[in-house]
CSV table of C-alpha atoms in Angstrom, one decimal:
chain,number,residue,atom,x,y,z
A,45,MET,CA,-39.1,-137.4,74.7
A,46,ALA,CA,-38.9,-140.5,76.9
A,47,LEU,CA,-39.4,-140.0,80.7
A,48,SER,CA,-36.5,-140.7,83.0
A,49,ILE,CA,-37.2,-143.6,85.4
A,50,ILE,CA,-37.5,-141.1,88.2
A,51,GLU,CA,-40.0,-139.0,86.3
A,52,ALA,CA,-42.0,-142.1,85.3
A,53,LEU,CA,-42.2,-143.3,88.9
A,54,ASP,CA,-43.2,-139.9,90.1
A,55,THR,CA,-45.9,-139.6,87.4
A,56,ALA,CA,-47.1,-143.1,88.2
A,57,GLY,CA,-47.2,-142.3,91.9
A,58,LEU,CA,-45.5,-145.6,93.0
A,59,THR,CA,-45.0,-146.0,96.7
A,60,GLY,CA,-43.1,-148.6,98.7
A,61,ARG,CA,-45.0,-151.9,98.9
A,62,GLY,CA,-43.3,-153.1,102.0
A,63,GLY,CA,-45.7,-151.1,104.2
A,64,SER,CA,-44.0,-147.7,104.4
A,65,ALA,CA,-46.0,-146.3,101.4
A,66,PHE,CA,-43.1,-143.8,100.9
A,67,PRO,CA,-42.8,-142.3,97.4
A,68,THR,CA,-40.4,-144.5,95.4
A,69,ALA,CA,-39.2,-141.7,93.1
A,70,VAL,CA,-38.0,-139.6,96.1
A,71,LYS,CA,-36.2,-142.5,97.7
A,72,LEU,CA,-34.6,-143.6,94.4
A,73,ALA,CA,-33.5,-140.1,93.4
A,74,ALA,CA,-31.7,-139.8,96.8
A,75,ALA,CA,-30.1,-143.2,96.3
A,76,GLN,CA,-28.9,-142.3,92.8
A,77,ARG,CA,-27.4,-139.0,94.1
A,78,ALA,CA,-25.5,-141.0,96.8
A,79,GLY,CA,-24.4,-143.8,94.5
A,80,ALA,CA,-26.2,-146.3,96.7
A,81,GLU,CA,-26.2,-150.1,96.3
A,82,LEU,CA,-29.5,-152.0,96.1
A,83,ILE,CA,-30.9,-154.6,98.5
A,84,ILE,CA,-34.2,-156.1,97.5
A,85,ASN,CA,-36.1,-157.1,100.6
A,86,ALA,CA,-38.0,-160.3,100.0
A,87,CYS,CA,-38.2,-161.5,103.6
A,88,ASP,CA,-42.0,-161.5,104.0
A,89,GLY,CA,-41.1,-160.3,107.5
A,90,GLU,CA,-44.6,-159.5,108.8
A,91,ILE,CA,-46.7,-162.3,110.3
A,92,GLY,CA,-48.6,-164.2,107.6
A,93,ALA,CA,-46.9,-162.4,104.7
A,94,ALA,CA,-46.1,-164.4,101.5
A,95,LYS,CA,-46.2,-161.9,98.6
A,96,ASP,CA,-42.4,-161.3,98.4
A,97,SER,CA,-41.5,-164.9,97.7
A,98,TYR,CA,-44.6,-165.1,95.4
A,99,VAL,CA,-43.1,-162.2,93.4
A,100,LEU,CA,-39.7,-163.7,93.1
A,101,ARG,CA,-41.0,-167.1,92.2
A,102,ARG,CA,-43.2,-165.8,89.4
A,103,TYR,CA,-41.5,-162.6,88.2
A,104,LEU,CA,-37.8,-162.9,88.9
A,105,SER,CA,-36.8,-161.7,85.5
A,106,HIS,CA,-39.1,-158.6,85.8
A,107,VAL,CA,-37.6,-157.9,89.3
A,108,ASP,CA,-34.1,-158.2,87.9
A,109,HIS,CA,-35.1,-155.8,85.1
A,110,GLY,CA,-36.6,-153.4,87.7
A,111,ALA,CA,-33.3,-153.5,89.6
A,112,GLN,CA,-31.4,-152.6,86.5
A,113,LEU,CA,-33.7,-149.7,85.8
A,114,THR,CA,-32.8,-148.1,89.2
A,115,GLN,CA,-29.3,-147.7,87.7
A,116,LEU,CA,-27.9,-148.7,91.1
A,117,THR,CA,-26.6,-152.1,89.9
A,118,ARG,CA,-24.1,-151.0,87.2
A,119,PHE,CA,-21.1,-151.8,89.4
A,120,ILE,CA,-22.5,-153.9,92.3
A,121,PRO,CA,-25.0,-156.7,91.6
A,122,VAL,CA,-28.4,-156.5,93.2
A,123,ILE,CA,-28.6,-158.3,96.5
A,124,TYR,CA,-31.7,-160.4,97.4
A,125,ALA,CA,-32.5,-160.5,101.2
A,126,VAL,CA,-34.5,-163.6,102.1
A,127,HIS,CA,-34.8,-165.7,105.3
A,128,ALA,CA,-32.0,-168.3,105.6
A,129,GLY,CA,-32.9,-171.9,104.9
A,130,THR,CA,-36.2,-171.1,103.0
A,131,ASP,CA,-37.2,-172.6,99.7
A,132,VAL,CA,-37.0,-169.1,98.1
A,133,GLU,CA,-33.4,-168.9,99.2
A,134,LYS,CA,-32.6,-172.2,97.4
A,135,PHE,CA,-34.5,-171.0,94.4
A,136,LEU,CA,-32.5,-167.8,94.1
A,137,LEU,CA,-29.2,-169.5,94.6
A,138,ALA,CA,-30.1,-172.0,91.9
A,139,GLN,CA,-30.8,-169.0,89.6
A,140,GLY,CA,-27.3,-167.7,90.4
A,141,LYS,CA,-28.5,-164.6,92.4
A,142,LYS,CA,-26.5,-162.9,95.1
A,143,VAL,CA,-28.4,-163.7,98.3
A,144,LEU,CA,-28.2,-162.1,101.8
A,145,PRO,CA,-29.5,-164.9,104.2
A,146,VAL,CA,-31.4,-163.2,107.0
A,147,PRO,CA,-32.0,-164.9,110.4
A,148,ASP,CA,-35.7,-165.7,111.1
A,149,ARG,CA,-36.4,-163.0,113.6
A,150,TYR,CA,-39.1,-160.3,113.3
A,151,VAL,CA,-36.9,-157.2,113.4
A,152,SER,CA,-34.1,-158.8,111.3
A,153,SER,CA,-35.9,-157.9,108.0
A,154,GLU,CA,-36.2,-154.2,108.9
A,155,ALA,CA,-34.4,-152.2,106.3
A,156,SER,CA,-31.5,-151.0,108.5
A,157,SER,CA,-31.1,-154.6,109.9
A,158,LEU,CA,-30.5,-155.8,106.4
A,159,VAL,CA,-27.9,-153.0,105.9
A,160,ALA,CA,-26.1,-154.0,109.1
A,161,LEU,CA,-26.1,-157.7,108.1
A,162,GLN,CA,-24.8,-156.8,104.7
A,163,HIS,CA,-21.9,-155.1,106.5
A,164,GLY,CA,-21.0,-158.2,108.5
A,165,ARG,CA,-22.9,-157.2,111.7
A,166,PRO,CA,-25.8,-158.8,113.4
A,167,ALA,CA,-29.2,-158.2,111.7
A,168,ARG,CA,-30.4,-155.6,114.2
A,169,PRO,CA,-32.0,-152.2,113.4
A,170,MET,CA,-29.6,-149.2,113.3
A,171,ALA,CA,-30.3,-145.9,114.9
A,172,LYS,CA,-30.9,-143.5,111.9
A,173,ARG,CA,-28.7,-140.5,112.7
A,174,THR,CA,-28.4,-140.2,108.9
A,175,ARG,CA,-30.5,-141.6,106.1
A,176,LEU,CA,-29.6,-145.2,105.0
A,177,VAL,CA,-29.3,-144.1,101.4
A,178,GLU,CA,-26.6,-141.7,102.3
A,179,GLY,CA,-24.7,-144.2,104.5
A,180,GLY,CA,-25.1,-144.7,108.3
A,181,ARG,CA,-23.5,-146.5,111.2
A,182,THR,CA,-24.3,-149.9,112.7
A,183,SER,CA,-25.0,-150.2,116.5
A,184,ASP,CA,-21.3,-150.9,117.2
A,185,GLY,CA,-20.2,-147.9,115.1
A,186,LYS,CA,-19.2,-149.5,111.8
A,187,LYS,CA,-19.8,-147.1,108.9
A,188,THR,CA,-22.2,-148.5,106.2
A,189,ARG,CA,-22.1,-147.7,102.5
A,190,PRO,CA,-25.0,-145.8,101.0
A,191,THR,CA,-27.7,-148.5,100.5
A,192,LEU,CA,-31.3,-148.5,99.1
A,193,VAL,CA,-33.6,-151.2,100.5
A,194,MET,CA,-36.7,-151.8,98.4
A,195,ASN,CA,-39.5,-154.3,98.8
A,196,ALA,CA,-39.6,-157.0,96.1
A,197,GLU,CA,-43.0,-156.0,94.9
A,198,THR,CA,-41.9,-152.3,94.6
A,199,VAL,CA,-39.1,-153.4,92.2
A,200,LEU,CA,-41.5,-155.5,90.2
A,201,ARG,CA,-43.8,-152.4,89.8
A,202,ILE,CA,-40.8,-150.3,88.6
A,203,ALA,CA,-40.3,-152.8,85.7
A,204,GLN,CA,-44.0,-152.7,84.9
A,205,ILE,CA,-44.2,-148.9,84.9
A,206,GLU,CA,-41.3,-148.8,82.5
A,207,GLN,CA,-42.9,-151.4,80.2
A,208,HIS,CA,-46.5,-150.2,80.3
A,209,GLY,CA,-46.2,-146.6,81.3
A,210,PRO,CA,-47.5,-144.5,84.2
A,211,THR,CA,-51.0,-144.1,82.6
A,212,TRP,CA,-51.4,-147.9,82.6
A,213,PHE,CA,-50.3,-148.0,86.2
A,214,ARG,CA,-52.7,-145.3,87.2
A,215,SER,CA,-55.6,-147.2,85.6
A,216,PHE,CA,-55.5,-149.3,88.8
A,217,GLY,CA,-56.3,-148.2,92.3
A,218,THR,CA,-57.3,-144.7,93.4
A,219,PRO,CA,-55.7,-141.4,92.6
A,220,ALA,CA,-54.2,-141.3,96.0
A,221,GLU,CA,-53.1,-145.0,96.0
A,222,PRO,CA,-52.6,-145.8,92.4
A,223,GLY,CA,-51.4,-149.1,90.8
A,224,PRO,CA,-51.9,-152.8,91.1
A,225,ARG,CA,-50.9,-154.3,94.4
A,226,LEU,CA,-50.6,-157.7,96.0
A,227,ILE,CA,-52.3,-158.8,99.1
A,228,THR,CA,-51.8,-162.0,101.2
A,229,ILE,CA,-55.0,-163.3,102.7
A,230,THR,CA,-54.7,-166.0,105.4
A,231,GLY,CA,-56.7,-167.5,108.2
A,232,ALA,CA,-60.3,-168.7,108.1
A,233,VAL,CA,-60.8,-168.4,104.3
A,234,PHE,CA,-61.4,-171.1,101.7
A,235,SER,CA,-58.3,-170.4,99.6
A,236,PRO,CA,-55.5,-168.6,101.6
A,237,GLY,CA,-52.9,-167.1,99.3
A,238,VAL,CA,-51.5,-164.1,97.5
A,239,TYR,CA,-53.9,-162.1,95.2
A,240,GLU,CA,-53.4,-159.4,92.7
A,241,THR,CA,-55.7,-156.5,93.6
A,242,GLN,CA,-55.7,-152.6,94.0
A,243,ALA,CA,-56.8,-149.9,96.4
A,244,GLY,CA,-60.5,-149.0,96.2
A,245,PRO,CA,-62.7,-152.1,96.1
A,246,ALA,CA,-65.1,-153.0,98.9
A,247,LEU,CA,-63.3,-154.9,101.7
A,248,THR,CA,-65.8,-157.7,101.3
A,249,ASP,CA,-64.8,-158.1,97.6
A,250,ILE,CA,-61.1,-158.3,98.7
A,251,LEU,CA,-62.1,-161.1,101.2
A,252,ALA,CA,-64.1,-162.8,98.4
A,253,LEU,CA,-60.9,-163.2,96.4
A,254,ALA,CA,-59.9,-165.9,99.0
A,255,GLY,CA,-63.4,-167.3,99.2
A,256,TYR,CA,-64.3,-165.9,102.7
A,257,VAL,CA,-67.4,-167.8,103.8
A,258,HIS,CA,-67.1,-168.1,107.6
A,259,ARG,CA,-69.6,-165.4,108.5
A,260,SER,CA,-69.1,-166.1,112.2
A,261,SER,CA,-65.4,-164.9,112.3
A,262,PRO,CA,-65.2,-162.3,115.0
A,263,ALA,CA,-62.7,-160.0,113.3
A,264,LEU,CA,-59.9,-159.7,110.9
A,265,ASN,CA,-56.3,-158.6,111.5
A,266,ILE,CA,-54.9,-156.3,108.8
A,267,GLY,CA,-51.2,-155.7,108.7
A,268,GLY,CA,-50.0,-158.4,111.1
A,269,LEU,CA,-48.2,-157.5,114.3
A,270,GLY,CA,-47.6,-153.9,113.0
A,271,GLY,CA,-51.3,-153.6,112.1
A,272,SER,CA,-54.7,-153.7,113.8
A,273,PHE,CA,-58.1,-155.4,114.1
A,274,ILE,CA,-61.4,-154.7,112.4
A,275,PRO,CA,-64.6,-156.3,113.8
A,276,MET,CA,-66.3,-158.4,111.1
A,277,ASP,CA,-69.6,-156.4,111.4
A,278,GLN,CA,-67.7,-153.3,110.3
A,279,VAL,CA,-66.2,-154.9,107.3
A,280,PRO,CA,-69.2,-154.3,104.9
A,281,ASP,CA,-68.9,-150.5,105.5
A,282,LEU,CA,-65.3,-150.3,104.5
A,283,ALA,CA,-63.3,-150.1,101.2
A,284,TYR,CA,-59.8,-151.4,100.8
A,285,SER,CA,-58.2,-147.9,100.8
A,286,SER,CA,-56.2,-146.0,103.4
A,287,PRO,CA,-58.9,-143.2,103.9
A,288,SER,CA,-61.7,-145.8,104.4
A,289,LEU,CA,-59.6,-148.2,106.6
A,290,ALA,CA,-58.4,-145.2,108.7
A,291,THR,CA,-62.0,-144.7,109.9
A,292,ALA,CA,-61.6,-148.2,111.5
A,293,GLY,CA,-58.1,-147.4,112.8
A,294,ALA,CA,-56.5,-149.6,110.1
A,295,ALA,CA,-54.2,-149.1,107.1
A,296,ILE,CA,-53.2,-151.1,104.0
A,297,GLY,CA,-49.7,-151.4,105.3
A,298,PRO,CA,-47.7,-154.3,103.9
A,299,GLY,CA,-50.9,-155.9,102.4
A,300,ILE,CA,-51.8,-158.8,104.8
A,301,ILE,CA,-55.3,-159.8,106.0
A,302,ASN,CA,-55.7,-162.6,108.5
A,303,VAL,CA,-59.3,-163.7,109.1
A,304,LEU,CA,-59.5,-164.8,112.7
A,305,ALA,CA,-60.9,-168.3,113.1
A,306,PRO,CA,-64.5,-168.5,114.4
A,307,GLY,CA,-64.5,-170.8,117.4
A,308,SER,CA,-61.1,-169.8,118.6
A,309,CYS,CA,-60.8,-167.2,121.3
A,310,PRO,CA,-59.2,-164.0,119.7
A,311,VAL,CA,-58.0,-162.8,123.1
A,312,ARG,CA,-56.0,-165.9,123.6
A,313,THR,CA,-54.7,-165.8,120.1
A,314,ILE,CA,-53.6,-162.2,120.5
A,315,ALA,CA,-52.0,-162.9,123.9
A,316,GLY,CA,-50.0,-165.7,122.2
A,317,MET,CA,-48.9,-163.3,119.5
A,318,LEU,CA,-47.8,-160.7,122.0
A,319,THR,CA,-45.9,-163.2,124.1
A,320,TRP,CA,-44.1,-164.2,121.0
A,321,ALA,CA,-43.4,-160.5,120.1
A,322,ALA,CA,-41.9,-159.9,123.5
A,323,GLY,CA,-39.1,-162.4,122.6
A,324,GLU,CA,-38.6,-160.8,119.1
A,325,SER,CA,-37.2,-157.4,120.4
A,326,ALA,CA,-33.5,-157.0,119.4
A,327,GLY,CA,-33.0,-155.9,122.9
A,328,GLN,CA,-31.1,-152.8,121.9
A,329,CYS,CA,-33.5,-150.0,122.9
A,330,GLY,CA,-34.6,-149.8,126.5
A,331,PRO,CA,-38.2,-148.8,125.9
A,332,CYS,CA,-38.7,-151.8,123.5
A,333,MET,CA,-36.6,-154.2,125.6
A,334,PHE,CA,-38.8,-153.5,128.7
A,335,GLY,CA,-41.9,-152.1,127.3
A,336,VAL,CA,-42.9,-154.8,124.8
A,337,PRO,CA,-42.7,-157.6,127.5
A,338,ALA,CA,-44.6,-155.4,129.9
A,339,VAL,CA,-47.4,-154.9,127.3
A,340,ALA,CA,-47.4,-158.7,126.6
A,341,ARG,CA,-47.6,-159.5,130.3
A,342,GLY,CA,-50.5,-157.1,130.9
A,343,PHE,CA,-52.5,-158.5,128.0
A,344,GLN,CA,-51.8,-162.1,129.1
A,345,GLN,CA,-53.1,-161.3,132.5
A,346,LEU,CA,-56.3,-159.9,131.0
A,347,ALA,CA,-56.6,-163.0,128.8
A,348,ASP,CA,-56.0,-165.3,131.9
A,349,GLY,CA,-58.6,-163.5,134.0
A,350,THR,CA,-55.9,-162.9,136.6
A,351,ALA,CA,-55.6,-159.2,136.0
A,352,GLY,CA,-55.8,-157.0,139.1
A,353,PRO,CA,-57.8,-153.7,139.1
A,354,GLY,CA,-54.9,-151.6,137.9
A,355,VAL,CA,-53.9,-153.7,134.9
A,356,LEU,CA,-55.9,-151.9,132.2
A,357,HIS,CA,-54.5,-148.6,133.4
A,358,ASP,CA,-50.9,-150.0,133.5
A,359,LEU,CA,-51.4,-151.5,130.0
A,360,ALA,CA,-52.5,-148.2,128.6
A,361,ARG,CA,-49.5,-146.5,130.1
A,362,HIS,CA,-47.1,-149.1,128.8
A,363,ILE,CA,-48.6,-148.8,125.3
A,364,SER,CA,-48.1,-145.0,125.5
A,365,LEU,CA,-44.4,-145.5,126.3
A,366,LEU,CA,-43.6,-147.4,123.1
A,367,PRO,CA,-44.2,-145.2,120.0
A,368,GLY,CA,-41.3,-143.2,118.6
A,369,ARG,CA,-38.9,-144.6,121.2
A,370,GLY,CA,-37.0,-147.3,119.3
A,371,ALA,CA,-34.4,-147.4,116.5
A,372,CYS,CA,-37.1,-149.1,114.4
A,373,HIS,CA,-40.9,-149.0,114.4
A,374,PHE,CA,-41.4,-152.5,116.0
A,375,PRO,CA,-42.5,-151.0,119.4
A,376,ASP,CA,-44.8,-148.5,117.5
A,377,GLY,CA,-46.4,-151.4,115.8
A,378,VAL,CA,-46.9,-153.5,118.9
A,379,ALA,CA,-48.4,-150.5,120.7
A,380,ALA,CA,-51.0,-149.8,117.9
A,381,PHE,CA,-51.7,-153.6,117.6
A,382,THR,CA,-52.4,-154.0,121.3
A,383,ALA,CA,-54.4,-150.7,121.6
A,384,SER,CA,-56.6,-152.0,118.7
A,385,ALA,CA,-57.0,-155.4,120.3
A,386,VAL,CA,-58.1,-153.9,123.7
A,387,ASN,CA,-60.5,-151.6,121.9
A,388,VAL,CA,-62.0,-154.1,119.5
A,389,PHE,CA,-62.3,-157.0,122.0
A,390,SER,CA,-63.2,-154.9,125.1
A,391,ALA,CA,-66.5,-156.8,125.6
A,392,HIS,CA,-64.8,-160.2,125.3
A,393,LEU,CA,-61.9,-159.0,127.6
A,394,GLU,CA,-64.6,-158.2,130.2
A,395,GLU,CA,-65.8,-161.8,130.0
A,396,HIS,CA,-62.2,-163.0,130.6
A,397,ARG,CA,-62.0,-160.7,133.6
A,398,ASN,CA,-65.1,-162.3,135.0
A,399,GLY,CA,-63.5,-165.7,134.5
A,400,HIS,CA,-65.5,-167.2,131.6
A,401,CYS,CA,-64.8,-167.3,127.9
A,402,THR,CA,-67.6,-168.3,125.6
A,403,ILE,CA,-65.6,-168.7,122.5
A,404,GLY,CA,-64.2,-172.2,122.1
A,405,GLN,CA,-60.6,-173.3,122.6
A,406,PRO,CA,-57.4,-171.3,122.5
A,407,GLY,CA,-56.5,-170.4,118.9
A,408,ALA,CA,-53.1,-171.0,117.4
A,409,ALA,CA,-51.1,-167.8,116.8
A,410,ALA,CA,-51.5,-166.7,113.2
B,72,MET,CA,-45.2,-111.7,112.9
B,73,SER,CA,-46.4,-113.0,116.3
B,74,PRO,CA,-43.9,-114.7,118.6
B,75,ASP,CA,-45.6,-118.0,118.1
B,76,MET,CA,-45.3,-117.9,114.3
B,77,LYS,CA,-41.7,-116.9,114.6
B,78,LYS,CA,-41.2,-119.9,116.8
B,79,GLY,CA,-42.9,-122.1,114.3
B,80,THR,CA,-40.7,-120.9,111.4
B,81,GLU,CA,-37.6,-121.6,113.5
B,82,ASP,CA,-38.7,-125.2,114.2
B,83,VAL,CA,-38.4,-126.1,110.5
B,84,THR,CA,-34.8,-125.0,110.0
B,85,LYS,CA,-33.2,-125.6,113.4
B,86,PRO,CA,-32.0,-128.9,114.6
B,87,LEU,CA,-33.9,-130.8,117.4
B,88,LEU,CA,-32.6,-132.7,120.3
B,89,THR,CA,-32.8,-136.4,119.5
B,90,VAL,CA,-32.1,-139.6,121.4
B,91,ASP,CA,-30.2,-142.4,119.8
B,92,ARG,CA,-32.2,-145.2,121.3
B,93,VAL,CA,-29.6,-147.9,120.6
B,94,ALA,CA,-26.9,-145.9,122.3
B,95,CYS,CA,-29.0,-144.8,125.3
B,96,THR,CA,-28.4,-146.9,128.4
B,97,GLY,CA,-30.6,-145.0,130.7
B,98,HIS,CA,-28.1,-143.1,132.9
B,99,GLY,CA,-30.7,-140.3,133.2
B,100,VAL,CA,-28.3,-137.4,133.2
B,101,CYS,CA,-30.4,-135.6,130.5
B,102,ALA,CA,-33.4,-135.6,132.8
B,103,THR,CA,-31.3,-133.9,135.5
B,104,VAL,CA,-29.9,-131.3,133.1
B,105,LEU,CA,-33.2,-130.6,131.3
B,106,PRO,CA,-35.9,-131.4,133.8
B,107,GLU,CA,-38.4,-129.0,132.1
B,108,HIS,CA,-38.3,-131.1,128.9
B,109,ILE,CA,-37.2,-134.6,129.8
B,110,THR,CA,-38.5,-137.1,132.4
B,111,LEU,CA,-37.6,-140.7,132.8
B,112,ASP,CA,-39.9,-143.7,132.3
B,113,GLU,CA,-40.2,-146.5,134.9
B,114,TRP,CA,-37.2,-148.2,133.4
B,115,GLY,CA,-35.0,-145.1,133.5
B,116,TYR,CA,-35.2,-144.1,129.8
B,117,PRO,CA,-35.9,-140.5,128.7
B,118,ILE,CA,-39.3,-139.3,127.7
B,119,LEU,CA,-39.1,-136.0,125.7
B,120,ASP,CA,-42.1,-133.7,126.1
B,121,GLY,CA,-42.0,-132.8,122.4
B,122,PRO,CA,-39.5,-131.2,119.9
B,123,ILE,CA,-36.7,-129.7,122.0
B,124,PRO,CA,-34.9,-126.8,120.3
B,125,GLU,CA,-31.4,-125.6,121.0
B,126,SER,CA,-30.6,-123.9,124.3
B,127,VAL,CA,-27.7,-123.7,126.7
B,128,GLU,CA,-29.1,-126.4,128.9
B,129,ALA,CA,-29.9,-128.7,125.9
B,130,ARG,CA,-26.4,-128.3,124.6
B,131,LEU,CA,-25.1,-129.3,128.1
B,132,ALA,CA,-27.3,-132.4,128.1
B,133,VAL,CA,-25.7,-133.5,124.8
B,134,LYS,CA,-22.3,-132.8,126.3
B,135,TYR,CA,-22.8,-134.7,129.5
B,136,CYS,CA,-24.6,-137.8,128.2
B,137,PRO,CA,-22.3,-140.6,129.3
B,138,ALA,CA,-23.5,-142.8,126.5
B,139,ARG,CA,-23.2,-140.0,123.8
B,140,ALA,CA,-26.7,-140.9,122.9
B,141,LEU,CA,-28.0,-137.3,122.5
B,142,TYR,CA,-27.5,-135.5,119.2
B,143,TRP,CA,-28.9,-132.7,117.1
B,144,GLN,CA,-31.0,-133.7,114.1
B,145,TYR,CA,-32.6,-131.5,111.4
B,146,PRO,CA,-36.3,-132.3,111.1
B,147,SER,CA,-35.9,-133.2,107.4
B,148,VAL,CA,-33.6,-136.1,108.1
B,149,SER,CA,-35.8,-139.2,108.2
B,150,ALA,CA,-36.7,-142.4,106.4
């Protein structure tokens, strides 16, 4: 007897490839019960991400097939959410696809932002009083239809699991994190780009995919602004799997590695990223609206060497005020990112505090 | 069954006080009504000390929130 698609996804152990790692079978079953419509998130919303557009460019017919397999598109065509004005938007329109053009803002590509936008509202995260798949309300109170938002790579994997079977899928990765998965590797590597890989290999082997040769890089950023930092001297001890990365305070997340440039000051790079982040809050939730700029300001003062004696203490307090206190997880991500930066670069921050930085010129933000 | 275990079982089935962070505009009424569980951060937004179960005071906090930002949510509702 053939497996239903839900059973097949459950057996395969597919989890969301947008960073949540939530079981796809559970999410899809809830969406089917609610008669939800489907939005495929291909925004590559995290800093440095490129795998969503890579998937659509190469495997659009597979992704379309995966969307049909969800059985959510029988009456309403699948909607592709991509950033407005990008090449991938033009590509999809040329292919006759239904496109949701998303403003180029960090929190605009969060799942509930896409649902709000699809309902004619600004692309801002919604408070989740109910689950999105069962229908919710936008920030100004408009009811939204039941909607399932899935990452483009997740939908590709659904089609592959149907075609090749759960056993094939589980022949990749680890028992806890099965299946092939894509990773975007950027920064100080020979060949930046999107690579097909899996959970389990040594982290150095993952970096070797992109021809990492700059041994003098101070650290890598894994997961973008919602991720953390790993000092380069710890990399040889780690595998590309959640349990191993967790020992360094990191996670696979949305599958992005940025190798920080040797010769650029990481503290200045991070300060630049945080200053940018402060302007990316949707400005809806107080703790994010005030807390993210406060964190950015504190870190900038450390980077500038203008920090007073209480700044580290204030920064730690502001970091602690962010997690779990927004409609989306943007403030949670910024808090973990900054805490990791302070921890990994503590020695270098101390140099900045004493007014001299020994690592070259300011680096460009990601 | 010890009182602690009983409390633990209740937590799973009973709704918890939750802040709608978009709706919340920092009036701070909740911190006045429920000072043992809610304090305000330096910008005036509520900090909950952990999961807050139903009580007479908590129900009052929901009722008196000028922004209607407090509500009851079952722990299973997420994602």
